[in-house]
Coordinates of C-alpha atoms and ligand atoms in Angstrom, one line a residue:
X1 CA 31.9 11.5 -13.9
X2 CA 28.5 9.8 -13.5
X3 CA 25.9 9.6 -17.0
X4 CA 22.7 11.0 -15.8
X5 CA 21.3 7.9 -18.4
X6 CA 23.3 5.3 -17.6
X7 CA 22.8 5.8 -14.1
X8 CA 18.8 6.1 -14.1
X9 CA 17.0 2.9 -13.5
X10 CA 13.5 3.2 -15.0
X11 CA 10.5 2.3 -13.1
X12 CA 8.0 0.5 -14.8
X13 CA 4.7 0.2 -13.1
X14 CA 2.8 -3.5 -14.1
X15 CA 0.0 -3.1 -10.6
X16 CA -2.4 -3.1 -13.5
X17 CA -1.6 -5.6 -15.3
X18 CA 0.6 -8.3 -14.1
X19 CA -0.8 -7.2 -10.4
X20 CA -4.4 -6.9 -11.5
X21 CA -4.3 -10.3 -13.4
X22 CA -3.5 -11.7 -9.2
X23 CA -7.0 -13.4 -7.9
X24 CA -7.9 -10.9 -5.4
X25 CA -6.8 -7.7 -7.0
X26 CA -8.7 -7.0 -10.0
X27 CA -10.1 -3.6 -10.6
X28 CA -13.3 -2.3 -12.3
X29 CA -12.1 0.3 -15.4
X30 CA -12.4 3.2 -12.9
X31 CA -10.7 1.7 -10.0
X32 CA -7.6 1.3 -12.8
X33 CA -7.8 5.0 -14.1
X34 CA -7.6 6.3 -9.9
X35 CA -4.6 4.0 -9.7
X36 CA -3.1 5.1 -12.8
X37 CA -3.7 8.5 -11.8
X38 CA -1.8 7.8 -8.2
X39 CA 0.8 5.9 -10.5
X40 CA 1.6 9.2 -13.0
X41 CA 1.4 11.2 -9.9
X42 CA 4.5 8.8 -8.4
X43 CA 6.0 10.0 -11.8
X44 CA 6.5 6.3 -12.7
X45 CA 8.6 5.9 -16.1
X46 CA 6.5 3.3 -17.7
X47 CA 2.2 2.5 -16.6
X48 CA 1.4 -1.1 -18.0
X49 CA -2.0 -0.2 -18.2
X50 CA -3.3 -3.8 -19.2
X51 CA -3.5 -6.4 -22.2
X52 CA -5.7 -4.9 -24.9
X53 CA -6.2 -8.6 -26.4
X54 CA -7.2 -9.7 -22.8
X55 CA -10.8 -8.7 -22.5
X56 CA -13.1 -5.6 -23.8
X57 CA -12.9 -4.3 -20.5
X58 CA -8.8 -4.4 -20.1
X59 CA -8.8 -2.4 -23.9
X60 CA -11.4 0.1 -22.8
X61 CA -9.4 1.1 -19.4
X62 CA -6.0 1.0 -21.5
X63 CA -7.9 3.6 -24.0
X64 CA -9.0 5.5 -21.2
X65 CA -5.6 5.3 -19.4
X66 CA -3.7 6.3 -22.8
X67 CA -6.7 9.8 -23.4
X68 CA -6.3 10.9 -19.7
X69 CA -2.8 10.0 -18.4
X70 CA 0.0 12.3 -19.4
X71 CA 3.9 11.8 -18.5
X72 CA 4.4 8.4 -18.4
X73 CA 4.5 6.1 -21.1
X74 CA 1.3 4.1 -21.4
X75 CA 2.2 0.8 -22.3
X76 CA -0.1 -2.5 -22.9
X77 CA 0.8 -6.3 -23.4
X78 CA 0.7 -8.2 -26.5
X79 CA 1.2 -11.9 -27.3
X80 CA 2.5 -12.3 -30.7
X81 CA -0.3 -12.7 -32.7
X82 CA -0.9 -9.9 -35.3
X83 CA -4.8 -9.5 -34.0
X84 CA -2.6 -8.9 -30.5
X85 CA -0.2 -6.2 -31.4
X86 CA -3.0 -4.4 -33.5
X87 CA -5.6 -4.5 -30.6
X88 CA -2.6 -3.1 -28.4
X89 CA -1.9 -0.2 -30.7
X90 CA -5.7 0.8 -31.1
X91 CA -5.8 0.8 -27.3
X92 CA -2.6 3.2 -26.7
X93 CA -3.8 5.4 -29.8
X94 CA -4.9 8.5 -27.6
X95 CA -1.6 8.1 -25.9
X96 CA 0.7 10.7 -26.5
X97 CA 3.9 8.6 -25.2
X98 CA 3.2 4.7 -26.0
X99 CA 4.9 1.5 -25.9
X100 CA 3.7 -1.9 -26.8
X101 CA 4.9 -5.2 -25.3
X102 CA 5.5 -8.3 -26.4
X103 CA 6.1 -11.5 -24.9
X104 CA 6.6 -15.2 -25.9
X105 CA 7.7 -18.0 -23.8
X106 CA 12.0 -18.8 -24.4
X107 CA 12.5 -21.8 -22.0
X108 CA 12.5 -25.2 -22.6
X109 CA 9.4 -26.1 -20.6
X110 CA 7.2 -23.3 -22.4
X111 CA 8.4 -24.1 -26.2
X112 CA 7.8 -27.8 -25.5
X113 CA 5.0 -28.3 -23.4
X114 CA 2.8 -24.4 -23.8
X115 CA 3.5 -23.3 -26.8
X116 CA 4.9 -26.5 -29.2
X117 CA 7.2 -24.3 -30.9
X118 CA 11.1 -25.0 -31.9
X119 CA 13.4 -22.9 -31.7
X120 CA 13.6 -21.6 -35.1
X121 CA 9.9 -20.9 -34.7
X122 CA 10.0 -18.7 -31.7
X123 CA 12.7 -16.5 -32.8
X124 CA 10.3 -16.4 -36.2
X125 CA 7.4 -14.9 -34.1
X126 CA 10.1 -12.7 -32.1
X127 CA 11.3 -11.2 -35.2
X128 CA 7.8 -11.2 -37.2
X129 CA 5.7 -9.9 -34.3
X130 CA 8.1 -6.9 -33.1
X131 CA 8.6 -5.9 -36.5
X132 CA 5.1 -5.7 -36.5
X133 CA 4.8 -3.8 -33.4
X134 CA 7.8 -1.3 -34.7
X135 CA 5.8 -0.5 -38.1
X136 CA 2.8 0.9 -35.3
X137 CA 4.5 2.6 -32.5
X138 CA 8.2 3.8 -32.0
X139 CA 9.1 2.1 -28.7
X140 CA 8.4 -1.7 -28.4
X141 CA 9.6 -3.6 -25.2
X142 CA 10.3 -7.8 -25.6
X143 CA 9.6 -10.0 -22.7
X144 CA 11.6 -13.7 -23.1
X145 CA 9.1 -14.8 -20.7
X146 CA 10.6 -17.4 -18.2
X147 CA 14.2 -15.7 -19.4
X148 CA 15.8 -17.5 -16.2
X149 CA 15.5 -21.6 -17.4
X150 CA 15.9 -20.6 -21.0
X151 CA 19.5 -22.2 -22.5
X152 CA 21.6 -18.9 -22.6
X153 CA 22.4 -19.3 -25.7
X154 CA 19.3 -19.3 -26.8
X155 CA 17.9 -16.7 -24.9
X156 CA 21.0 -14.4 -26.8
X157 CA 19.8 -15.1 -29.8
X158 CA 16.2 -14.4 -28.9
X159 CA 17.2 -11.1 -27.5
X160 CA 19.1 -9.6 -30.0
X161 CA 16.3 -10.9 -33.1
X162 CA 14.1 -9.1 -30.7
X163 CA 16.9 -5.7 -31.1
X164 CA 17.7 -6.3 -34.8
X165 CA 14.0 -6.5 -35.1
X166 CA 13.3 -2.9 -33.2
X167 CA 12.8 -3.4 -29.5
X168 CA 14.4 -0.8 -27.5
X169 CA 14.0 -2.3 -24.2
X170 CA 14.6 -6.0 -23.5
X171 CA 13.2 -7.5 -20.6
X172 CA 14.6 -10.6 -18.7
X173 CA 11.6 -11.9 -16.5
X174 CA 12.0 -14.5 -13.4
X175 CA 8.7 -15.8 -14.5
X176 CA 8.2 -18.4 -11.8
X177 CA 10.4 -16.7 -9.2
X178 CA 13.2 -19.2 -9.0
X179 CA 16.4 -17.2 -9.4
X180 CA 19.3 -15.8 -6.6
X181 CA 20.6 -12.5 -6.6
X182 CA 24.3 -14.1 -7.3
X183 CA 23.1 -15.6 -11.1
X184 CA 20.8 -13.0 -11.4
X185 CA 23.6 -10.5 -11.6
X186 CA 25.9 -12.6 -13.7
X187 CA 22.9 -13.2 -16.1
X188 CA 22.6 -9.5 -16.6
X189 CA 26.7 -9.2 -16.9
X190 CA 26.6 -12.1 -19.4
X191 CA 23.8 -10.4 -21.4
X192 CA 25.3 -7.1 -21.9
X193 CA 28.5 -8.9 -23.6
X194 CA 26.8 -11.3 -25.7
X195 CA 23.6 -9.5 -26.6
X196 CA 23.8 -8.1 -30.2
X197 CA 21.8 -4.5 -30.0
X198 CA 22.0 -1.1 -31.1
X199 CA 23.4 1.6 -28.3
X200 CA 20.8 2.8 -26.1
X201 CA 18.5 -0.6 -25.7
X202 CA 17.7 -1.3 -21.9
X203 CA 17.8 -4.2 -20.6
X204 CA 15.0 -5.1 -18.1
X205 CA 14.2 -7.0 -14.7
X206 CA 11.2 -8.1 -13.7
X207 CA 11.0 -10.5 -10.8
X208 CA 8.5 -12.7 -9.2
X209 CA 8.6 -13.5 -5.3
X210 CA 7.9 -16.9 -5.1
X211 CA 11.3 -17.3 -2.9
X212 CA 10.6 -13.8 -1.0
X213 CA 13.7 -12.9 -3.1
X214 CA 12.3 -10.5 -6.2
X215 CA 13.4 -7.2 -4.6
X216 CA 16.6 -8.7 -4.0
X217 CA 16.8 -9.9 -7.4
X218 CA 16.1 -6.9 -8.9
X219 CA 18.1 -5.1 -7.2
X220 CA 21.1 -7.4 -8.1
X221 CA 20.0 -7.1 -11.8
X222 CA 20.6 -3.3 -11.5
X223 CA 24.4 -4.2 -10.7
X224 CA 24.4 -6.7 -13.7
X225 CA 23.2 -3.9 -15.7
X226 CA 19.4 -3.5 -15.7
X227 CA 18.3 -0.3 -16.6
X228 CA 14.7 -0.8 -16.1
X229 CA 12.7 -2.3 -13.3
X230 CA 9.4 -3.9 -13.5
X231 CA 7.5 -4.0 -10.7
X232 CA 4.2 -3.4 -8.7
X233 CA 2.7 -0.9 -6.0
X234 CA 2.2 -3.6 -3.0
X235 CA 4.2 -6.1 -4.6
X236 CA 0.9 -7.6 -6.2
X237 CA 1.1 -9.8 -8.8
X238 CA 0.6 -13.2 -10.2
X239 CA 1.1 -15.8 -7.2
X240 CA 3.4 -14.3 -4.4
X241 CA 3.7 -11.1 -6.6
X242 CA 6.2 -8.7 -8.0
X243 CA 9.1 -7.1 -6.8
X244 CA 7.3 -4.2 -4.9
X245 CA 7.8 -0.9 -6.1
X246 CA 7.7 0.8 -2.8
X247 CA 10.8 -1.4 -1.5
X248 CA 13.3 -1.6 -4.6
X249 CA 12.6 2.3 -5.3
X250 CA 13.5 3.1 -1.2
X251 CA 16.3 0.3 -1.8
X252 CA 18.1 2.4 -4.4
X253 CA 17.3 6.1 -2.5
X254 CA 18.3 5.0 0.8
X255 CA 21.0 2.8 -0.4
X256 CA 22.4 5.0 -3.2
X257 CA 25.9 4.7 -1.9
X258 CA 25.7 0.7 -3.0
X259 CA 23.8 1.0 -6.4
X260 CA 24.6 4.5 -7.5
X261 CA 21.8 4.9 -9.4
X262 CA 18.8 7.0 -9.1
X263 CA 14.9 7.1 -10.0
X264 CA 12.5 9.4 -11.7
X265 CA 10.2 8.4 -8.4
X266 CA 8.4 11.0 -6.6
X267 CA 8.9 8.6 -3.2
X268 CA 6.9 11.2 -1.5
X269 CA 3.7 9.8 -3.4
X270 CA 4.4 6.2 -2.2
X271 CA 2.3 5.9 0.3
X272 CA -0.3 7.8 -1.3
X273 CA -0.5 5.6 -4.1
X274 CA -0.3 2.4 -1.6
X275 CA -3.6 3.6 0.0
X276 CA -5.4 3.9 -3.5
X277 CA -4.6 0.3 -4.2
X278 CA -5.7 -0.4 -0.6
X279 CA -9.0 0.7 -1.1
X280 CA -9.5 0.3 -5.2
X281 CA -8.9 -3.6 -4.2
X282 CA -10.0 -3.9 -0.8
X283 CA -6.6 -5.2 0.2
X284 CA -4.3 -3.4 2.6
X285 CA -0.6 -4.7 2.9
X286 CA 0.4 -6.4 5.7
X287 CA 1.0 -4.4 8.9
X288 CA 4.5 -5.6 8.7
X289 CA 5.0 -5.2 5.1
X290 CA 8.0 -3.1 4.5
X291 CA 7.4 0.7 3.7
X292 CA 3.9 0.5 3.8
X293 CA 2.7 -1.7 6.1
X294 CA 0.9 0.2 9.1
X295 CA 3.9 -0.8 11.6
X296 CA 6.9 0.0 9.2
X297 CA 7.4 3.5 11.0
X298 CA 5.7 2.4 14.4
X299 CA 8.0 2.1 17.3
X300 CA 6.3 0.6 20.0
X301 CA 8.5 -1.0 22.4
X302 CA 9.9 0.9 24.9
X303 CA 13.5 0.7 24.6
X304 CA 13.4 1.8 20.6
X305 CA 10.9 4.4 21.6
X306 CA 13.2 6.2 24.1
X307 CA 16.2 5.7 21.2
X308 CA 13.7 7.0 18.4
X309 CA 13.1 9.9 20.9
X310 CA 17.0 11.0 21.7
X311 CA 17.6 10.6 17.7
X312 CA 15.0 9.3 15.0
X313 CA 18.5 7.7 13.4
X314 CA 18.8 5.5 16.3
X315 CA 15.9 2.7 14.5
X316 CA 15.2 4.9 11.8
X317 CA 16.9 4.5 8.3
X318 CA 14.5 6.8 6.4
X319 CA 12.2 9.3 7.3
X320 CA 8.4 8.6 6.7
X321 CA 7.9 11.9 4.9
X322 CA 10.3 10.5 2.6
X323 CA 7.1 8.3 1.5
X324 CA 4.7 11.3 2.4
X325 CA 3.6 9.3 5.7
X326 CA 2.7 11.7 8.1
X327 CA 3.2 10.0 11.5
X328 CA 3.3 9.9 14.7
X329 CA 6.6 7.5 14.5
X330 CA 5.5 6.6 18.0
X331 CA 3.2 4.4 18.5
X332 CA 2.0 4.4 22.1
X333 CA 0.8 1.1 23.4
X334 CA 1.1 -1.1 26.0
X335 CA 5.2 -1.6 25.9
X336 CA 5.6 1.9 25.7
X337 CA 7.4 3.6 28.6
X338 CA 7.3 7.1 30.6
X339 CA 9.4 8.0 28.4
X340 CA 7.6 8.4 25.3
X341 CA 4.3 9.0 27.2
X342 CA 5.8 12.3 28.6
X343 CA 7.5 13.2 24.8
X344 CA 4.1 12.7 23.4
X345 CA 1.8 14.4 25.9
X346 CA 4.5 17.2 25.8
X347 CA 3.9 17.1 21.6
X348 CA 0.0 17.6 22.8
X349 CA 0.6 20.7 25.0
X350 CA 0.8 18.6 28.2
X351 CA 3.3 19.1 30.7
X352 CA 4.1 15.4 32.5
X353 CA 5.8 15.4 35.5
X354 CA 6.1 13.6 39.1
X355 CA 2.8 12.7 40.3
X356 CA 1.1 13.8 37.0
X357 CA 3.1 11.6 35.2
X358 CA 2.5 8.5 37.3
X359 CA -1.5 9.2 37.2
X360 CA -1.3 9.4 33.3
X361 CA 1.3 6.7 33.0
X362 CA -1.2 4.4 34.7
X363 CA -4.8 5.2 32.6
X364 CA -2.3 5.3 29.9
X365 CA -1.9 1.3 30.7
X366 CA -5.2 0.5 31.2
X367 CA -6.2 1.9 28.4
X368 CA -3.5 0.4 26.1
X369 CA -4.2 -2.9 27.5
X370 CA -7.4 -2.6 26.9
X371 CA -7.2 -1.7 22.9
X372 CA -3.4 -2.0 22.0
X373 CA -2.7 1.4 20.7
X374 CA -3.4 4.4 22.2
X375 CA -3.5 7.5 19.6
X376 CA -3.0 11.0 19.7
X377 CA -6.7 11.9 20.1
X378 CA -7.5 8.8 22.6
X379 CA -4.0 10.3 24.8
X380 CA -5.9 13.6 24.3
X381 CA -8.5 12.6 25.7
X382 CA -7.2 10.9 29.0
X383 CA -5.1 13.8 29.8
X384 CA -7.7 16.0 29.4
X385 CA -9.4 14.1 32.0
X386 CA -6.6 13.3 34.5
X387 CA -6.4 16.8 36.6
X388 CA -10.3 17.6 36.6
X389 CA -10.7 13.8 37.7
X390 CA -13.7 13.6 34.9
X391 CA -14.3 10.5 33.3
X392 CA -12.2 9.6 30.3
X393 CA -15.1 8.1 28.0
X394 CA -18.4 9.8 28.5
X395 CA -19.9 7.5 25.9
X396 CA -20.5 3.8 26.3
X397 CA -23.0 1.8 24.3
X398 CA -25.4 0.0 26.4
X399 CA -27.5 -1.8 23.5
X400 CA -27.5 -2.4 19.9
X401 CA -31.0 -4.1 18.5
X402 CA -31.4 -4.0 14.9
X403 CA -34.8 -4.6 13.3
X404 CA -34.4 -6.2 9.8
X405 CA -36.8 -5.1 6.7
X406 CA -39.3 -8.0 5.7
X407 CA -39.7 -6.1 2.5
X408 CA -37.1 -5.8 0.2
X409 CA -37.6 -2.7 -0.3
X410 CA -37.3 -1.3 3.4
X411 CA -34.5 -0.2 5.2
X412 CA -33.3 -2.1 8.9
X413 CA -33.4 0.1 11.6
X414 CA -31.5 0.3 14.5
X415 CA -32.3 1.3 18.0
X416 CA -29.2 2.0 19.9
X417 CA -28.6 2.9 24.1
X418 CA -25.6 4.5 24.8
X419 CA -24.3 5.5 28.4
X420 CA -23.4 8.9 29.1
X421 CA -21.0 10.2 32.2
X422 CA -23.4 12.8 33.0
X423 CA -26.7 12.7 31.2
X424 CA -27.3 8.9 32.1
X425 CA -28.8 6.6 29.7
X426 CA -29.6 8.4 26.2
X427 CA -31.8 6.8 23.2
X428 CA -32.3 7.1 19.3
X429 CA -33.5 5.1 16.8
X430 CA -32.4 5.8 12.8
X431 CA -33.0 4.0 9.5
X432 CA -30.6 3.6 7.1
X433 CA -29.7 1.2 3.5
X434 CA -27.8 -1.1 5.5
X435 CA -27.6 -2.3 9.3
X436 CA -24.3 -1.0 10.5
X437 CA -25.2 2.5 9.1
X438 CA -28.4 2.7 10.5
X439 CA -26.7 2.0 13.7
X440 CA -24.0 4.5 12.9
X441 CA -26.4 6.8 12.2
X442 CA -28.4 6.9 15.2
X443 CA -24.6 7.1 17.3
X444 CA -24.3 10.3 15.4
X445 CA -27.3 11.8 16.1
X446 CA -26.8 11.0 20.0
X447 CA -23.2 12.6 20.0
X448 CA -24.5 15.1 17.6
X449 CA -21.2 14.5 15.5
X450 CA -21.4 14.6 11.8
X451 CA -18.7 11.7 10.8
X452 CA -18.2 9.8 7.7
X453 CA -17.2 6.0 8.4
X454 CA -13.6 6.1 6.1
X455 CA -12.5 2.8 6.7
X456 CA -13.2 -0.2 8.8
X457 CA -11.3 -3.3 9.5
X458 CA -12.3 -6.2 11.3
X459 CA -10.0 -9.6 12.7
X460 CA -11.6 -12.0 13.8
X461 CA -10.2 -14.9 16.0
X462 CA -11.6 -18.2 15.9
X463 CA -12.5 -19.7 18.9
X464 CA -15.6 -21.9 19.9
X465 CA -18.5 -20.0 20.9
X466 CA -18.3 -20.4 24.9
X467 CA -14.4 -20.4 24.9
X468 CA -12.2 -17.6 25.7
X469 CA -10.4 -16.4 23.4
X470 CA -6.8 -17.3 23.5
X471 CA -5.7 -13.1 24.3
X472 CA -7.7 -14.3 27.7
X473 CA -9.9 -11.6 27.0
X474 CA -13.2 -13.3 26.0
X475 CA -13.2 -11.6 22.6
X476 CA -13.3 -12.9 18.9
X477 CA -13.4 -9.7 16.8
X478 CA -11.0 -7.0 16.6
X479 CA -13.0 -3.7 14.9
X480 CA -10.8 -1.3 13.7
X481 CA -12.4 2.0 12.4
X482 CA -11.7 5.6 11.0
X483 CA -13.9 8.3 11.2
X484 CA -13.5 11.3 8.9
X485 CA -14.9 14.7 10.8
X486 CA -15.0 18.2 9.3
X487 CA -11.9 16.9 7.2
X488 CA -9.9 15.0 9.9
X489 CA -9.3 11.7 10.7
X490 CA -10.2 9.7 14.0
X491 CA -9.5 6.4 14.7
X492 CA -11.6 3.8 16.9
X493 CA -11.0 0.4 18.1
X494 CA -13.0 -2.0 20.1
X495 CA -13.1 -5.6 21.3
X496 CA -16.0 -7.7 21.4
X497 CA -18.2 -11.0 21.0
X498 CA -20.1 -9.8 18.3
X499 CA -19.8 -8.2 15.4
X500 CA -22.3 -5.6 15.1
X501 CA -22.3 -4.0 18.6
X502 CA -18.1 -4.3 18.0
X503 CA -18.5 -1.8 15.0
X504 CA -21.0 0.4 17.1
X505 CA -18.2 0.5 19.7
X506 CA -15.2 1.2 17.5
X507 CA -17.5 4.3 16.2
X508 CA -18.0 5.6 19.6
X509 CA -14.3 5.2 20.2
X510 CA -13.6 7.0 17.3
X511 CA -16.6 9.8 17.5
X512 CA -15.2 10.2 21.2
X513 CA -11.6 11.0 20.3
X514 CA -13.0 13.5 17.7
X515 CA -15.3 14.9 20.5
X516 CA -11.8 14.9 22.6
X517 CA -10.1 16.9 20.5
X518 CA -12.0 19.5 19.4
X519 CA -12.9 20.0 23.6
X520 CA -9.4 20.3 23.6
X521 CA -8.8 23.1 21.1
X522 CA -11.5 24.7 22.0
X523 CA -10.2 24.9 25.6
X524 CA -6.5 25.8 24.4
X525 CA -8.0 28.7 22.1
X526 CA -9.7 30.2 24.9
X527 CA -6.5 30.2 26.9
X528 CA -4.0 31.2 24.7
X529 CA -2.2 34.1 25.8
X530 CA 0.3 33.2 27.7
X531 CA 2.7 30.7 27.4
X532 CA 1.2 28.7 30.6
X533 CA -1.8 28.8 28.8
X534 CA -0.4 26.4 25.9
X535 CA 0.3 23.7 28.3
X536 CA -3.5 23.4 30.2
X537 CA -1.7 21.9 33.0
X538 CA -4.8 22.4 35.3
X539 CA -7.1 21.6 32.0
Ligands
KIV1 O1 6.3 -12.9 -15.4 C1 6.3 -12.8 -16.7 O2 7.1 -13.4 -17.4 C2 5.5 -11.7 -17.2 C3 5.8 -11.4 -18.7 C4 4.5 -11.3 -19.5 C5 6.6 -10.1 -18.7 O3 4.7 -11.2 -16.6
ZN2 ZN1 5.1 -11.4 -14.4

């Protein structure tokens, strides 16, 4: 018989603090209270909203956190300094669940060389400063900061004068990211016998990746007896980060028959909250970042594809709605196969067959050659073109000049030529507060299609000017773009020599496959009464 609280690890959430502290990642106070809102939404256990002491700015989001937030704990960081624990408690008042937590170096290295302390004197400001924090708020969490090189015996003592003192959770960070999962685990199965603490105290992991190994780590802490894990939305955090939220909480789910233990986690919110920490810092994961990254559900070559296709389980160990991705799991691009191309155009209300096929399967290559992926509105978009022979692309930008303000208060304005398939060549000039939406703009007016730019990426690959590139194709910059229109989302790539007119391109790439779509529907809802009708094979 399994104990519903033995057996639930908490999650507790430090993206804004230990990850916002990371150079890169800090947040203005509104860009924290979005996250924090994605973060109660994930139905984490515990938010460490900040560290009140920090700055004014750090105590006003934790206030702000603590008045709006509801369900999770709030929780903010405290050195041991009266002045800290007090500023932490003023912070969380609004809170209607709060925790405050303190931490003070254990290790050799921190007493002697940071903090000039002995031994008797740290377990004095353990006992002294959780007291403290006890006599404010009910449920106080002690950090042995750099836990892993502290003598064990010492770090005993230090944890339970942290329990006899009133902490109900004690933490055991991997401050500098140094342990294995093998001593990790026997640390936590040594703790639990030696540790002197009432029933019901936690024990807690949190885990740094300076060896790539703090998921792993945590994870192996949870079998030594962790109860808690701390750890951040991305994996942000100070140097290579924290153990990623995403990847420990999937590790337990899809794993449960290892660890046999469960979350609170709504894992259908993970990537939701991944995108809001995308944007609120500007910095995506990795496309190979596990979970989130933009290729962890992507099957592009061709012999995983056509598995993926017979039976998702064939490469698939959990389903992306599992993190509320909805996908395309497919990714078509240039090592896709017939396969998939057929599956896909079939998902699309396309029939694919014999001479059909090999037409498509053909402009499919091109095209993927050409850009890398092809998606469902750019597929769209060459089948609607392959039986009536039109062209795929109507538009094609012919020039981009920009005309920069000499006043500072005037706007650039861009005058843009764009090729059509039929009308020839079509121009429009428009004005806007910066260059690349003035250019935007006067796309939009041209293709008469309302958009709003949602996202926009940009690679660029070095190479001297006058070189190819090294992809052979003679470009440096990879645009990437997504187009929101009338509440969907398009995407638009392009390659090119220049910036500017690679944007402009991306736009039209994007603007056409919204264009390519909605021709579509509109020709499908004008056919649809009979069952040939919902597969325009003569479309
Ligand atoms: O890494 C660490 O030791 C910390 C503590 C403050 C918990 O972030
Ligand atoms: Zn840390």
């Amino acid at each position: 018989m399994t104990d519903p609280q033995i057996d639930r690890v908490r999650i507790f959430d430090t993206t804004l603090r230990d990850g916002e502290q990371a150079p890169g990642f800090s947040m203005t106070e509104t860009a924290k209270l979005r996250m924090a809102r994605a973060l109660a939404a994930l139905k984490v256990d515990v938010i460490e909203a900040g560290f009140a002491a920090a700055s004014p700015g750090d105590f006003r989001s934790i206030e702000a956190i603590a008045r709006e937030i509801d369900g999770p704990i709030i929780c903010s960081l405290s050195r041991t300094t009266r002045g800290d624990v007090e500023a932490s408690a003023k912070a969380l008042a609004p809170a209607s669940r709060k925790r405050i937590h303190v931490f003070l170096g254990t290790s050799p290295i921190h007493r002697d060389s940071k903090l000039h302390m002995s031994r008797e004197t740290v377990l004095e400001n353990i006992r002294t400063s959780v007291a403290h924090a006890r006599s404010l708020v009910d449920d106080v969490e002690f950090s042995a900061e750099d836990a892993i090189r502290t003598e064990r015996d010492f770090l005993v003592e230090c944890l339970s004068a942290a329990a006899a003192a009133g902490a109900t959770t004690l933490n055991v960070p991997d401050t500098v990211g140094y342990t294995t999962p093998d001593e990790i685990y026997e640390l936590f199965r040594f703790l639990g016998q030696h540790v002197d603490r009432p029933e019901g105290t936690i024990f807690s992991t949190h885990c740094h990746d300076d060896l790539g190994m703090a998921v792993a780590n945590s994870l192996a802490a949870v079998r030594g007896g962790a109860r808690q894990i701390e750890c951040a939305v991305n994996g942000i955090g100070e140097r290579a980060g924290n153990c990623a939220l995403e990847d420990v909480v999937m590790a337990l789910k899809t794993r449960a028959d290892a660890f046999r233990v469960t979350t609170g986690v709504d894992t259908k919110r993970i990537m939701a909250a991944s995108h809001t920490l995308a944007q609120v810092t500007n910095s995506p994961p990795p496309r190979n970042k596990s979970i989130v990254g933009a290729n962890a559900f992507a099957h592009e070559a061709g012999i995983h594809q056509h598995g993926v296709l017979q039976n998702p389980e064939t490469y698939e160990i959990m389903k992306p709605e599992d993190i509320g991705l909805a996908v395309e799991g497919i990714i078509l691009g240039k090592h896709s196969g017939r396969h998939a191309l057929a599956a896909r155009a079939k998902s699309l209300g396309f029939i694919l067959e014999g001479d059909r096929l090999d037409r498509a399967f053909v402009a499919f290559k091109t095209i993927a050659d050409e850009i890398g992926i092809v998606d469902s509105a750019r597929l769209l978009s060459l089948l609607s073109g392959i039986d009536t022979g039109a062209p795929e692309r109507l538009w094609k930008l012919n020039k981009v000049d920009i005309r920069s303000p000499v006043s500072a208060n005037a706007w650039p304005v861009a005058r843009i030529e764009l090729e059509h398939g039929e009308r020839g060549r079509v121009t429009d000039i428009a004005s806007a507060p910066g260059a690349l939406d003035a250019a935007f703009l006067a796309v939009s007016q041209m293709m008469n299609l309302p958009a709003r730019v949602d996202q926009l990426e940009m690679q660029y690959i070095a190479v001297d000017a006058g070189e190819p590139a090294p992809d052979g194709q003679g470009a440096n910059v990879l645009t990437e773009i997504t187009l929101e229109v009338d509440g969907e989302l398009y995407a638009g790539r392009a390659r090119g020599r220049d910036i500017l007119p690679c944007f402009v391109s991306a736009y039209i790439d994007a603007a056409s496959n919204a264009e390519a779509v909605r021709n579509v529907r509109a020709l499908q809802r004008a056919t649809t009464n009979s069952v040939q009708h919902a597969t325009p094979q003569a479309a």
